[in-house]
PDB file of C-alpha atoms and ligand atoms in Angstrom:
ATOM      1  CA  UNK M   1      -2.512  20.133   7.519  1.00 43.00           C
ATOM      2  CA  UNK M   2      -0.996  22.452   4.910  1.00 49.00           C
ATOM      3  CA  UNK M   3       0.666  20.515   2.126  1.00 63.00           C
ATOM      4  CA  UNK M   4       4.297  21.227   1.353  1.00 64.00           C
ATOM      5  CA  UNK M   5       3.402  21.268  -2.329  1.00 62.00           C
ATOM      6  CA  UNK M   6       0.625  23.842  -1.838  1.00 65.00           C
ATOM      7  CA  UNK M   7       2.983  26.038   0.178  1.00 70.00           C
ATOM      8  CA  UNK M   8       5.451  26.000  -2.703  1.00 62.00           C
ATOM      9  CA  UNK M   9       2.716  27.068  -5.048  1.00 62.00           C
ATOM     10  CA  UNK M  10       1.643  29.894  -2.738  1.00 68.00           C
ATOM     11  CA  UNK M  11       5.227  31.106  -3.017  1.00 71.00           C
ATOM     12  CA  UNK M  12       4.570  31.677  -6.731  1.00 68.00           C
ATOM     13  CA  UNK M  13       5.854  28.441  -8.221  1.00 71.00           C
ATOM     14  CA  UNK M  14       4.469  26.663 -11.310  1.00 85.00           C
ATOM     15  CA  UNK M  15       1.206  24.593 -11.161  1.00 94.00           C
ATOM     16  CA  UNK M  16       1.590  21.410  -9.149  1.00 98.00           C
ATOM     17  CA  UNK M  17       1.237  17.978 -10.648  1.00 98.00           C
ATOM     18  CA  UNK M  18      -0.222  15.135  -8.580  1.00 98.00           C
ATOM     19  CA  UNK M  19       0.023  11.401  -9.249  1.00 99.00           C
ATOM     20  CA  UNK M  20      -1.958   8.427  -7.974  1.00 99.00           C
ATOM     21  CA  UNK M  21      -0.657   5.037  -9.112  1.00 98.00           C
ATOM     22  CA  UNK M  22      -2.996   2.031  -9.245  1.00 98.00           C
ATOM     23  CA  UNK M  23      -3.474  -1.325 -10.879  1.00 98.00           C
ATOM     24  CA  UNK M  24      -7.107  -0.479 -11.678  1.00 98.00           C
ATOM     25  CA  UNK M  25     -10.253  -2.333 -10.540  1.00 97.00           C
ATOM     26  CA  UNK M  26     -10.798   0.905  -8.693  1.00 98.00           C
ATOM     27  CA  UNK M  27     -12.811   1.173  -5.476  1.00 98.00           C
ATOM     28  CA  UNK M  28     -13.453   3.741  -2.741  1.00 98.00           C
ATOM     29  CA  UNK M  29      -9.912   3.257  -1.383  1.00 98.00           C
ATOM     30  CA  UNK M  30      -8.463   4.452  -4.677  1.00 98.00           C
ATOM     31  CA  UNK M  31     -11.038   7.277  -4.742  1.00 98.00           C
ATOM     32  CA  UNK M  32      -9.771   8.448  -1.341  1.00 98.00           C
ATOM     33  CA  UNK M  33      -6.259   8.677  -2.823  1.00 98.00           C
ATOM     34  CA  UNK M  34      -7.520  10.685  -5.813  1.00 98.00           C
ATOM     35  CA  UNK M  35      -9.472  13.063  -3.561  1.00 98.00           C
ATOM     36  CA  UNK M  36      -6.515  13.620  -1.243  1.00 98.00           C
ATOM     37  CA  UNK M  37      -4.143  14.208  -4.157  1.00 98.00           C
ATOM     38  CA  UNK M  38      -6.639  16.498  -5.909  1.00 98.00           C
ATOM     39  CA  UNK M  39      -6.616  18.807  -2.865  1.00 98.00           C
ATOM     40  CA  UNK M  40      -2.836  19.074  -3.073  1.00 98.00           C
ATOM     41  CA  UNK M  41      -2.276  19.708  -6.770  1.00 98.00           C
ATOM     42  CA  UNK M  42      -3.514  21.589  -9.841  1.00 97.00           C
ATOM     43  CA  UNK M  43      -3.316  18.734 -12.338  1.00 98.00           C
ATOM     44  CA  UNK M  44      -4.015  15.161 -11.286  1.00 98.00           C
ATOM     45  CA  UNK M  45      -2.662  12.137 -13.161  1.00 98.00           C
ATOM     46  CA  UNK M  46      -3.981   8.640 -12.435  1.00 98.00           C
ATOM     47  CA  UNK M  47      -2.004   5.658 -13.668  1.00 98.00           C
ATOM     48  CA  UNK M  48      -3.673   2.309 -14.225  1.00 98.00           C
ATOM     49  CA  UNK M  49      -1.279  -0.513 -14.970  1.00 98.00           C
ATOM     50  CA  UNK M  50      -1.149  -4.128 -13.877  1.00 98.00           C
ATOM     51  CA  UNK M  51       2.625  -4.330 -13.633  1.00 97.00           C
ATOM     52  CA  UNK M  52       3.854  -7.823 -14.576  1.00 95.00           C
ATOM     53  CA  UNK M  53       7.197  -7.219 -12.834  1.00 94.00           C
ATOM     54  CA  UNK M  54       5.637  -7.193  -9.377  1.00 95.00           C
ATOM     55  CA  UNK M  55       3.888 -10.560  -9.761  1.00 95.00           C
ATOM     56  CA  UNK M  56       5.730 -13.815  -9.100  1.00 93.00           C
ATOM     57  CA  UNK M  57       5.229 -17.121 -10.916  1.00 93.00           C
ATOM     58  CA  UNK M  58       1.893 -18.697  -9.999  1.00 93.00           C
ATOM     59  CA  UNK M  59       0.432 -15.382  -8.755  1.00 94.00           C
ATOM     60  CA  UNK M  60      -2.729 -13.752 -10.101  1.00 94.00           C
ATOM     61  CA  UNK M  61      -1.273 -11.534 -12.866  1.00 95.00           C
ATOM     62  CA  UNK M  62      -3.444 -13.084 -15.607  1.00 95.00           C
ATOM     63  CA  UNK M  63      -6.641 -13.164 -13.551  1.00 95.00           C
ATOM     64  CA  UNK M  64      -6.205  -9.769 -11.846  1.00 96.00           C
ATOM     65  CA  UNK M  65      -9.486  -7.857 -12.387  1.00 96.00           C
ATOM     66  CA  UNK M  66      -9.334  -5.379 -15.287  1.00 97.00           C
ATOM     67  CA  UNK M  67     -12.264  -2.930 -15.405  1.00 97.00           C
ATOM     68  CA  UNK M  68     -11.014   0.013 -17.463  1.00 98.00           C
ATOM     69  CA  UNK M  69     -14.423   1.454 -18.473  1.00 98.00           C
ATOM     70  CA  UNK M  70     -15.684   1.666 -14.879  1.00 98.00           C
ATOM     71  CA  UNK M  71     -12.257   2.921 -13.736  1.00 98.00           C
ATOM     72  CA  UNK M  72     -12.397   5.834 -16.185  1.00 98.00           C
ATOM     73  CA  UNK M  73     -15.802   6.843 -14.802  1.00 98.00           C
ATOM     74  CA  UNK M  74     -14.545   6.766 -11.221  1.00 98.00           C
ATOM     75  CA  UNK M  75     -11.485   8.770 -12.260  1.00 98.00           C
ATOM     76  CA  UNK M  76     -13.635  11.454 -13.893  1.00 98.00           C
ATOM     77  CA  UNK M  77     -15.877  11.637 -10.822  1.00 98.00           C
ATOM     78  CA  UNK M  78     -12.848  12.205  -8.602  1.00 98.00           C
ATOM     79  CA  UNK M  79     -11.220  15.079 -10.437  1.00 97.00           C
ATOM     80  CA  UNK M  80      -8.598  13.208 -12.463  1.00 98.00           C
ATOM     81  CA  UNK M  81      -7.290  15.299 -15.373  1.00 98.00           C
ATOM     82  CA  UNK M  82      -5.367  12.588 -17.194  1.00 98.00           C
ATOM     83  CA  UNK M  83      -5.414   8.793 -17.062  1.00 98.00           C
ATOM     84  CA  UNK M  84      -2.215   7.010 -18.034  1.00 98.00           C
ATOM     85  CA  UNK M  85      -3.075   3.376 -18.844  1.00 98.00           C
ATOM     86  CA  UNK M  86      -0.122   2.041 -20.834  1.00 97.00           C
ATOM     87  CA  UNK M  87       0.224  -1.354 -22.491  1.00 96.00           C
ATOM     88  CA  UNK M  88       3.058  -3.725 -21.551  1.00 94.00           C
ATOM     89  CA  UNK M  89       4.785  -2.805 -24.845  1.00 92.00           C
ATOM     90  CA  UNK M  90       4.697   0.880 -23.919  1.00 94.00           C
ATOM     91  CA  UNK M  91       6.027   0.279 -20.411  1.00 94.00           C
ATOM     92  CA  UNK M  92       8.624  -2.353 -21.252  1.00 93.00           C
ATOM     93  CA  UNK M  93       9.447  -2.080 -24.999  1.00 90.00           C
ATOM     94  CA  UNK M  94      12.248  -4.692 -24.764  1.00 87.00           C
ATOM     95  CA  UNK M  95      10.121  -7.208 -22.833  1.00 83.00           C
ATOM     96  CA  UNK M  96      11.052  -9.836 -21.681  1.00 78.00           C
ATOM     97  CA  UNK M  97      14.716  -8.777 -21.595  1.00 78.00           C
ATOM     98  CA  UNK M  98      13.908  -5.637 -19.630  1.00 74.00           C
ATOM     99  CA  UNK M  99      14.824  -4.266 -17.170  1.00 83.00           C
ATOM    100  CA  UNK M 100      18.570  -4.262 -17.679  1.00 84.00           C
ATOM    101  CA  UNK M 101      18.899  -1.592 -15.028  1.00 89.00           C
ATOM    102  CA  UNK M 102      16.886  -1.958 -11.863  1.00 90.00           C
ATOM    103  CA  UNK M 103      16.773  -0.726  -8.306  1.00 92.00           C
ATOM    104  CA  UNK M 104      17.808  -2.721  -5.279  1.00 93.00           C
ATOM    105  CA  UNK M 105      15.064  -2.070  -2.733  1.00 95.00           C
ATOM    106  CA  UNK M 106      17.263  -3.123   0.224  1.00 94.00           C
ATOM    107  CA  UNK M 107      16.832  -5.470   3.168  1.00 95.00           C
ATOM    108  CA  UNK M 108      13.302  -4.403   4.196  1.00 95.00           C
ATOM    109  CA  UNK M 109      12.080  -5.627   0.809  1.00 96.00           C
ATOM    110  CA  UNK M 110      13.088  -9.176   1.729  1.00 97.00           C
ATOM    111  CA  UNK M 111      10.851  -9.267   4.805  1.00 97.00           C
ATOM    112  CA  UNK M 112       7.100  -9.725   5.286  1.00 97.00           C
ATOM    113  CA  UNK M 113       5.571  -9.185   1.813  1.00 97.00           C
ATOM    114  CA  UNK M 114       9.031  -9.648   0.342  1.00 97.00           C
ATOM    115  CA  UNK M 115       9.540 -12.990   2.107  1.00 96.00           C
ATOM    116  CA  UNK M 116       6.409 -14.369   0.459  1.00 91.00           C
ATOM    117  CA  UNK M 117       7.043 -12.531  -2.819  1.00 94.00           C
ATOM    118  CA  UNK M 118      10.833 -12.224  -3.334  1.00 94.00           C
ATOM    119  CA  UNK M 119      10.740 -10.152  -6.546  1.00 94.00           C
ATOM    120  CA  UNK M 120       7.708  -8.076  -5.615  1.00 96.00           C
ATOM    121  CA  UNK M 121       9.246  -4.865  -4.300  1.00 97.00           C
ATOM    122  CA  UNK M 122      11.966  -4.678  -6.951  1.00 97.00           C
ATOM    123  CA  UNK M 123       9.100  -4.810  -9.475  1.00 96.00           C
ATOM    124  CA  UNK M 124       7.103  -2.202  -7.571  1.00 97.00           C
ATOM    125  CA  UNK M 125       9.992   0.254  -7.290  1.00 97.00           C
ATOM    126  CA  UNK M 126      10.860  -0.287 -10.955  1.00 96.00           C
ATOM    127  CA  UNK M 127       7.398   0.728 -12.135  1.00 97.00           C
ATOM    128  CA  UNK M 128       6.995   3.506  -9.565  1.00 98.00           C
ATOM    129  CA  UNK M 129      10.333   4.941 -10.623  1.00 97.00           C
ATOM    130  CA  UNK M 130       9.412   4.734 -14.318  1.00 97.00           C
ATOM    131  CA  UNK M 131       6.027   6.388 -13.812  1.00 98.00           C
ATOM    132  CA  UNK M 132       7.605   9.073 -11.617  1.00 98.00           C
ATOM    133  CA  UNK M 133      10.032   9.804 -14.481  1.00 98.00           C
ATOM    134  CA  UNK M 134       7.241   9.883 -17.067  1.00 97.00           C
ATOM    135  CA  UNK M 135       4.802  12.022 -15.055  1.00 98.00           C
ATOM    136  CA  UNK M 136       7.275  14.068 -12.968  1.00 98.00           C
ATOM    137  CA  UNK M 137       4.845  14.638 -10.103  1.00 98.00           C
ATOM    138  CA  UNK M 138       5.303  17.161  -7.302  1.00 98.00           C
ATOM    139  CA  UNK M 139       3.082  15.164  -4.999  1.00 98.00           C
ATOM    140  CA  UNK M 140       1.894  11.561  -4.939  1.00 98.00           C
ATOM    141  CA  UNK M 141      -0.554   9.733  -2.683  1.00 98.00           C
ATOM    142  CA  UNK M 142      -0.041   6.121  -1.608  1.00 98.00           C
ATOM    143  CA  UNK M 143      -2.375   4.057   0.568  1.00 98.00           C
ATOM    144  CA  UNK M 144      -1.579   2.995   4.092  1.00 98.00           C
ATOM    145  CA  UNK M 145      -3.227  -0.279   3.025  1.00 98.00           C
ATOM    146  CA  UNK M 146       0.113  -1.338   1.483  1.00 98.00           C
ATOM    147  CA  UNK M 147       2.155  -0.100   4.412  1.00 98.00           C
ATOM    148  CA  UNK M 148       5.421  -1.794   3.440  1.00 98.00           C
ATOM    149  CA  UNK M 149       5.148  -0.464  -0.120  1.00 98.00           C
ATOM    150  CA  UNK M 150       4.497   3.021   1.265  1.00 98.00           C
ATOM    151  CA  UNK M 151       7.590   2.774   3.499  1.00 97.00           C
ATOM    152  CA  UNK M 152       9.772   1.585   0.595  1.00 98.00           C
ATOM    153  CA  UNK M 153       8.534   4.213  -1.862  1.00 98.00           C
ATOM    154  CA  UNK M 154       9.078   6.940   0.751  1.00 97.00           C
ATOM    155  CA  UNK M 155      12.577   5.583   1.384  1.00 97.00           C
ATOM    156  CA  UNK M 156      13.376   5.508  -2.337  1.00 97.00           C
ATOM    157  CA  UNK M 157      12.191   9.109  -2.772  1.00 98.00           C
ATOM    158  CA  UNK M 158      14.301  10.199   0.187  1.00 97.00           C
ATOM    159  CA  UNK M 159      17.411   8.140  -0.606  1.00 97.00           C
ATOM    160  CA  UNK M 160      17.445   9.162  -4.279  1.00 97.00           C
ATOM    161  CA  UNK M 161      16.531  12.822  -3.606  1.00 98.00           C
ATOM    162  CA  UNK M 162      13.566  12.644  -5.946  1.00 98.00           C
ATOM    163  CA  UNK M 163      11.963  15.769  -4.509  1.00 98.00           C
ATOM    164  CA  UNK M 164       8.438  14.343  -4.543  1.00 98.00           C
ATOM    165  CA  UNK M 165       6.056  14.757  -1.615  1.00 98.00           C
ATOM    166  CA  UNK M 166       4.756  11.293  -0.682  1.00 98.00           C
ATOM    167  CA  UNK M 167       1.443  11.468   1.178  1.00 98.00           C
ATOM    168  CA  UNK M 168       0.089   8.498   3.152  1.00 98.00           C
ATOM    169  CA  UNK M 169      -3.689   8.025   2.901  1.00 98.00           C
ATOM    170  CA  UNK M 170      -5.497   6.016   5.616  1.00 98.00           C
ATOM    171  CA  UNK M 171      -7.104   2.662   4.805  1.00 98.00           C
ATOM    172  CA  UNK M 172     -10.645   2.861   3.452  1.00 98.00           C
ATOM    173  CA  UNK M 173     -12.800   0.071   4.893  1.00 98.00           C
ATOM    174  CA  UNK M 174     -16.162  -1.454   4.134  1.00 98.00           C
ATOM    175  CA  UNK M 175     -18.996  -0.764   6.616  1.00 97.00           C
ATOM    176  CA  UNK M 176     -18.056  -3.924   8.560  1.00 97.00           C
ATOM    177  CA  UNK M 177     -14.334  -3.160   8.756  1.00 98.00           C
ATOM    178  CA  UNK M 178     -12.952  -5.214   5.851  1.00 98.00           C
ATOM    179  CA  UNK M 179     -10.147  -3.240   4.194  1.00 98.00           C
ATOM    180  CA  UNK M 180     -11.164  -2.476   0.609  1.00 98.00           C
ATOM    181  CA  UNK M 181      -9.052  -4.320  -1.948  1.00 97.00           C
ATOM    182  CA  UNK M 182      -9.392  -5.149  -5.623  1.00 94.00           C
ATOM    183  CA  UNK M 183      -8.755  -8.761  -4.573  1.00 95.00           C
ATOM    184  CA  UNK M 184     -11.867  -8.848  -2.334  1.00 97.00           C
ATOM    185  CA  UNK M 185     -13.786  -9.739  -5.508  1.00 96.00           C
ATOM    186  CA  UNK M 186     -12.139 -13.188  -5.320  1.00 97.00           C
ATOM    187  CA  UNK M 187     -13.833 -13.941  -1.953  1.00 98.00           C
ATOM    188  CA  UNK M 188     -16.951 -16.118  -1.667  1.00 98.00           C
ATOM    189  CA  UNK M 189     -19.632 -14.933   0.795  1.00 98.00           C
ATOM    190  CA  UNK M 190     -18.332 -17.378   3.427  1.00 98.00           C
ATOM    191  CA  UNK M 191     -14.725 -16.313   2.883  1.00 98.00           C
ATOM    192  CA  UNK M 192     -15.684 -12.665   3.122  1.00 98.00           C
ATOM    193  CA  UNK M 193     -17.279 -13.321   6.543  1.00 98.00           C
ATOM    194  CA  UNK M 194     -14.130 -15.155   7.636  1.00 98.00           C
ATOM    195  CA  UNK M 195     -11.985 -12.264   6.357  1.00 98.00           C
ATOM    196  CA  UNK M 196     -13.631  -9.895   8.854  1.00 98.00           C
ATOM    197  CA  UNK M 197     -11.484 -11.581  11.509  1.00 98.00           C
ATOM    198  CA  UNK M 198      -8.381  -9.892  10.112  1.00 98.00           C
ATOM    199  CA  UNK M 199      -9.437  -6.438  11.263  1.00 98.00           C
ATOM    200  CA  UNK M 200     -10.894  -7.817  14.487  1.00 98.00           C
ATOM    201  CA  UNK M 201      -7.583  -9.527  15.224  1.00 98.00           C
ATOM    202  CA  UNK M 202      -5.668  -6.284  14.613  1.00 98.00           C
ATOM    203  CA  UNK M 203      -8.035  -4.380  16.874  1.00 98.00           C
ATOM    204  CA  UNK M 204      -7.530  -6.951  19.629  1.00 98.00           C
ATOM    205  CA  UNK M 205      -3.760  -6.456  19.284  1.00 97.00           C
ATOM    206  CA  UNK M 206      -4.036  -2.659  19.345  1.00 97.00           C
ATOM    207  CA  UNK M 207      -6.106  -2.863  22.546  1.00 96.00           C
ATOM    208  CA  UNK M 208      -3.412  -4.936  24.247  1.00 95.00           C
ATOM    209  CA  UNK M 209      -0.717  -2.499  23.032  1.00 93.00           C
ATOM    210  CA  UNK M 210      -2.664   0.537  24.213  1.00 90.00           C
ATOM    211  CA  UNK M 211      -3.189  -1.057  27.624  1.00 88.00           C
ATOM    212  CA  UNK M 212       0.551  -1.395  28.142  1.00 87.00           C
ATOM    213  CA  UNK M 213       1.095  -4.879  26.675  1.00 91.00           C
ATOM    214  CA  UNK M 214       4.492  -5.783  25.247  1.00 92.00           C
ATOM    215  CA  UNK M 215       5.042  -6.267  21.493  1.00 95.00           C
ATOM    216  CA  UNK M 216       5.010 -10.054  22.079  1.00 95.00           C
ATOM    217  CA  UNK M 217       1.679  -9.801  23.894  1.00 96.00           C
ATOM    218  CA  UNK M 218       0.243  -7.669  21.096  1.00 96.00           C
ATOM    219  CA  UNK M 219       1.199 -10.299  18.508  1.00 98.00           C
ATOM    220  CA  UNK M 220      -0.181 -13.120  20.668  1.00 98.00           C
ATOM    221  CA  UNK M 221      -3.537 -11.332  20.922  1.00 98.00           C
ATOM    222  CA  UNK M 222      -3.718 -10.995  17.133  1.00 98.00           C
ATOM    223  CA  UNK M 223      -2.763 -14.628  16.526  1.00 98.00           C
ATOM    224  CA  UNK M 224      -5.343 -15.845  19.035  1.00 98.00           C
ATOM    225  CA  UNK M 225      -8.237 -14.233  17.168  1.00 98.00           C
ATOM    226  CA  UNK M 226      -6.944 -15.603  13.859  1.00 98.00           C
ATOM    227  CA  UNK M 227      -6.455 -19.120  15.238  1.00 98.00           C
ATOM    228  CA  UNK M 228      -9.970 -19.112  16.689  1.00 98.00           C
ATOM    229  CA  UNK M 229     -11.237 -18.246  13.206  1.00 98.00           C
ATOM    230  CA  UNK M 230      -9.246 -21.094  11.620  1.00 98.00           C
ATOM    231  CA  UNK M 231      -6.904 -18.637   9.921  1.00 98.00           C
ATOM    232  CA  UNK M 232      -3.163 -19.134   9.640  1.00 98.00           C
ATOM    233  CA  UNK M 233      -1.392 -15.839   8.802  1.00 98.00           C
ATOM    234  CA  UNK M 234       1.730 -15.612   6.636  1.00 98.00           C
ATOM    235  CA  UNK M 235       3.000 -13.099   9.170  1.00 98.00           C
ATOM    236  CA  UNK M 236       1.861 -10.798  11.937  1.00 98.00           C
ATOM    237  CA  UNK M 237       4.287  -8.056  12.868  1.00 98.00           C
ATOM    238  CA  UNK M 238       4.682  -4.833  14.780  1.00 97.00           C
ATOM    239  CA  UNK M 239       6.933  -2.371  12.966  1.00 97.00           C
ATOM    240  CA  UNK M 240       8.057   1.233  12.819  1.00 95.00           C
ATOM    241  CA  UNK M 241       5.812   2.792  10.125  1.00 96.00           C
ATOM    242  CA  UNK M 242       8.651   4.729   8.465  1.00 94.00           C
ATOM    243  CA  UNK M 243      11.447   2.168   8.364  1.00 93.00           C
ATOM    244  CA  UNK M 244       9.418  -1.033   8.693  1.00 96.00           C
ATOM    245  CA  UNK M 245      11.970  -2.235  11.236  1.00 94.00           C
ATOM    246  CA  UNK M 246      10.458  -4.634  13.744  1.00 95.00           C
ATOM    247  CA  UNK M 247       9.574  -3.316  17.195  1.00 95.00           C
ATOM    248  CA  UNK M 248      10.325  -6.085  19.650  1.00 89.00           C
ATOM    249  CA  UNK M 249      11.524  -4.327  22.765  1.00 84.00           C
ATOM    250  CA  UNK M 250       9.240  -3.544  25.645  1.00 76.00           C
ATOM    251  CA  UNK M 251       9.260   0.185  26.357  1.00 77.00           C
ATOM    252  CA  UNK M 252       5.864   0.953  27.922  1.00 73.00           C
ATOM    253  CA  UNK M 253       7.236   4.350  29.064  1.00 77.00           C
ATOM    254  CA  UNK M 254       7.972   5.440  25.480  1.00 82.00           C
ATOM    255  CA  UNK M 255       5.082   6.536  23.222  1.00 87.00           C
ATOM    256  CA  UNK M 256       5.920   5.739  19.613  1.00 91.00           C
ATOM    257  CA  UNK M 257       4.081   5.230  16.354  1.00 94.00           C
ATOM    258  CA  UNK M 258       3.654   1.602  15.391  1.00 96.00           C
ATOM    259  CA  UNK M 259       2.094  -0.327  12.537  1.00 98.00           C
ATOM    260  CA  UNK M 260       0.545  -3.675  13.367  1.00 98.00           C
ATOM    261  CA  UNK M 261       0.451  -5.528  10.058  1.00 98.00           C
ATOM    262  CA  UNK M 262      -0.532  -8.948   8.807  1.00 98.00           C
ATOM    263  CA  UNK M 263      -0.987 -10.998   5.673  1.00 98.00           C
ATOM    264  CA  UNK M 264      -3.305 -13.952   5.658  1.00 98.00           C
ATOM    265  CA  UNK M 265      -4.775 -16.281   3.096  1.00 98.00           C
ATOM    266  CA  UNK M 266      -8.558 -16.587   3.223  1.00 98.00           C
ATOM    267  CA  UNK M 267      -9.411 -19.481   0.958  1.00 97.00           C
ATOM    268  CA  UNK M 268      -7.035 -18.922  -1.959  1.00 95.00           C
ATOM    269  CA  UNK M 269      -6.974 -15.136  -1.603  1.00 97.00           C
ATOM    270  CA  UNK M 270      -4.048 -13.494   0.141  1.00 96.00           C
ATOM    271  CA  UNK M 271      -5.204 -10.395   2.020  1.00 98.00           C
ATOM    272  CA  UNK M 272      -3.244  -7.627   3.761  1.00 98.00           C
ATOM    273  CA  UNK M 273      -4.361  -5.408   6.574  1.00 98.00           C
ATOM    274  CA  UNK M 274      -2.772  -3.162   9.180  1.00 98.00           C
ATOM    275  CA  UNK M 275      -3.534  -0.573  11.814  1.00 98.00           C
ATOM    276  CA  UNK M 276      -1.382   2.387  12.861  1.00 97.00           C
ATOM    277  CA  UNK M 277      -1.466   3.341  16.518  1.00 96.00           C
ATOM    278  CA  UNK M 278       0.612   4.717  19.372  1.00 94.00           C
ATOM    279  CA  UNK M 279       2.383   1.986  21.272  1.00 92.00           C
ATOM    280  CA  UNK M 280       3.373   2.510  24.900  1.00 83.00           C
ATOM    281  CA  UNK M 281       3.527   5.898  26.593  1.00 70.00           C
ATOM    282  CA  UNK M 282       1.280   4.656  29.385  1.00 61.00           C
ATOM    283  CA  UNK M 283      -1.909   5.185  27.400  1.00 55.00           C
ATOM    284  CA  UNK M 284      -4.036   4.200  30.379  1.00 52.00           C
TER     285      UNK M 284
HETATM  286  P1  AMP X   1      -3.435  -1.144  -6.079  1.00 60.79           P
HETATM  287  O1  AMP X   1      -4.333  -0.765  -7.207  1.00 60.79           O
HETATM  288  O2  AMP X   1      -3.982  -2.233  -5.216  1.00 60.79           O
HETATM  289  O3  AMP X   1      -2.009  -1.354  -6.498  1.00 60.79           O
HETATM  290  O4  AMP X   1      -3.408   0.120  -5.132  1.00 60.79           O
HETATM  291  C1  AMP X   1      -3.080   1.394  -5.615  1.00 60.79           C
HETATM  292  C2  AMP X   1      -2.965   2.338  -4.448  1.00 60.79           C
HETATM  293  O5  AMP X   1      -4.224   2.366  -3.761  1.00 60.79           O
HETATM  294  C3  AMP X   1      -1.912   1.906  -3.416  1.00 60.79           C
HETATM  295  O6  AMP X   1      -1.254   3.069  -2.940  1.00 60.79           O
HETATM  296  C4  AMP X   1      -2.749   1.260  -2.346  1.00 60.79           C
HETATM  297  O7  AMP X   1      -2.151   1.271  -1.060  1.00 60.79           O
HETATM  298  C5  AMP X   1      -3.994   2.125  -2.378  1.00 60.79           C
HETATM  299  N1  AMP X   1      -5.135   1.413  -1.789  1.00 60.79           N
HETATM  300  C6  AMP X   1      -5.596   0.191  -2.114  1.00 60.79           C
HETATM  301  N2  AMP X   1      -6.619  -0.159  -1.309  1.00 60.79           N
HETATM  302  C7  AMP X   1      -6.797   0.877  -0.440  1.00 60.79           C
HETATM  303  C8  AMP X   1      -7.692   1.120   0.643  1.00 60.79           C
HETATM  304  N3  AMP X   1      -8.610   0.228   1.029  1.00 60.79           N
HETATM  305  N4  AMP X   1      -7.590   2.299   1.297  1.00 60.79           N
HETATM  306  C9  AMP X   1      -6.646   3.212   0.939  1.00 60.79           C
HETATM  307  N5  AMP X   1      -5.783   3.037  -0.077  1.00 60.79           N
HETATM  308  C10 AMP X   1      -5.851   1.892  -0.765  1.00 60.79           C
END
């Protein structure tokens, strides 16, 4: 698909700047974002910053993996032109009295991830907004892995007329289906095996949805797999990928994009996963 940004450039505009934002501990999922963004721009900026504002009390801010040397190598291998890895003092010079001005991410930010982490999305949008202002990208790639974050960033860009192309990049998975995450390093071998049930549960739900099942039946199928694996999810939900509004009506005649998403603790590690698919429309 031709990128909007590339089309602008073909029309004789200035070189295009791309941005990929991360918290480091980079893996193949981040590399996929860099590669996608590289194709769409002339100068690629990678930010690496473990943003304290998006962590709540008792979360893993202090223990979050920090692997800057290896990250710089992966960045160079994936066509990054500039790495922006600021300190807390650079990002928030008035800390801890900052931010005095912040964004209200709206009602969607209080659901799902936001229900478990009430200040999370305000912190995410704060840092995304700041880095957008510092880098001034034309195009930015975000992972489908954090589907609610992607929906909120896209909404912010649209609502505030930021004029940035936000590209969604599909989830990169390990050979056995586990969604890649910097937090997978917290899992023991037994927990990692148990974590495979997350993707299997989502696939079971997608199958039910594609065979004409109702949203409630889709969610039941997911929960059944998780329960059988002794897992108790924080939430399982079926939502519109763009708005993150819940889909709970049964319209098997209507084909529409849906995101089946869940969060679940495996041992002490909270993992996210989701699958995008077409719900309804008499797929059979
Ligand atoms: P993080 O470093 O976890 O904050 O993630 C930075 C960006 O990488 C976000 O846009 C994530 O959605 C994306 N990302 C993380 N894991 C994956 C993955 N397995 N596949 C695709 N994108 C990912």
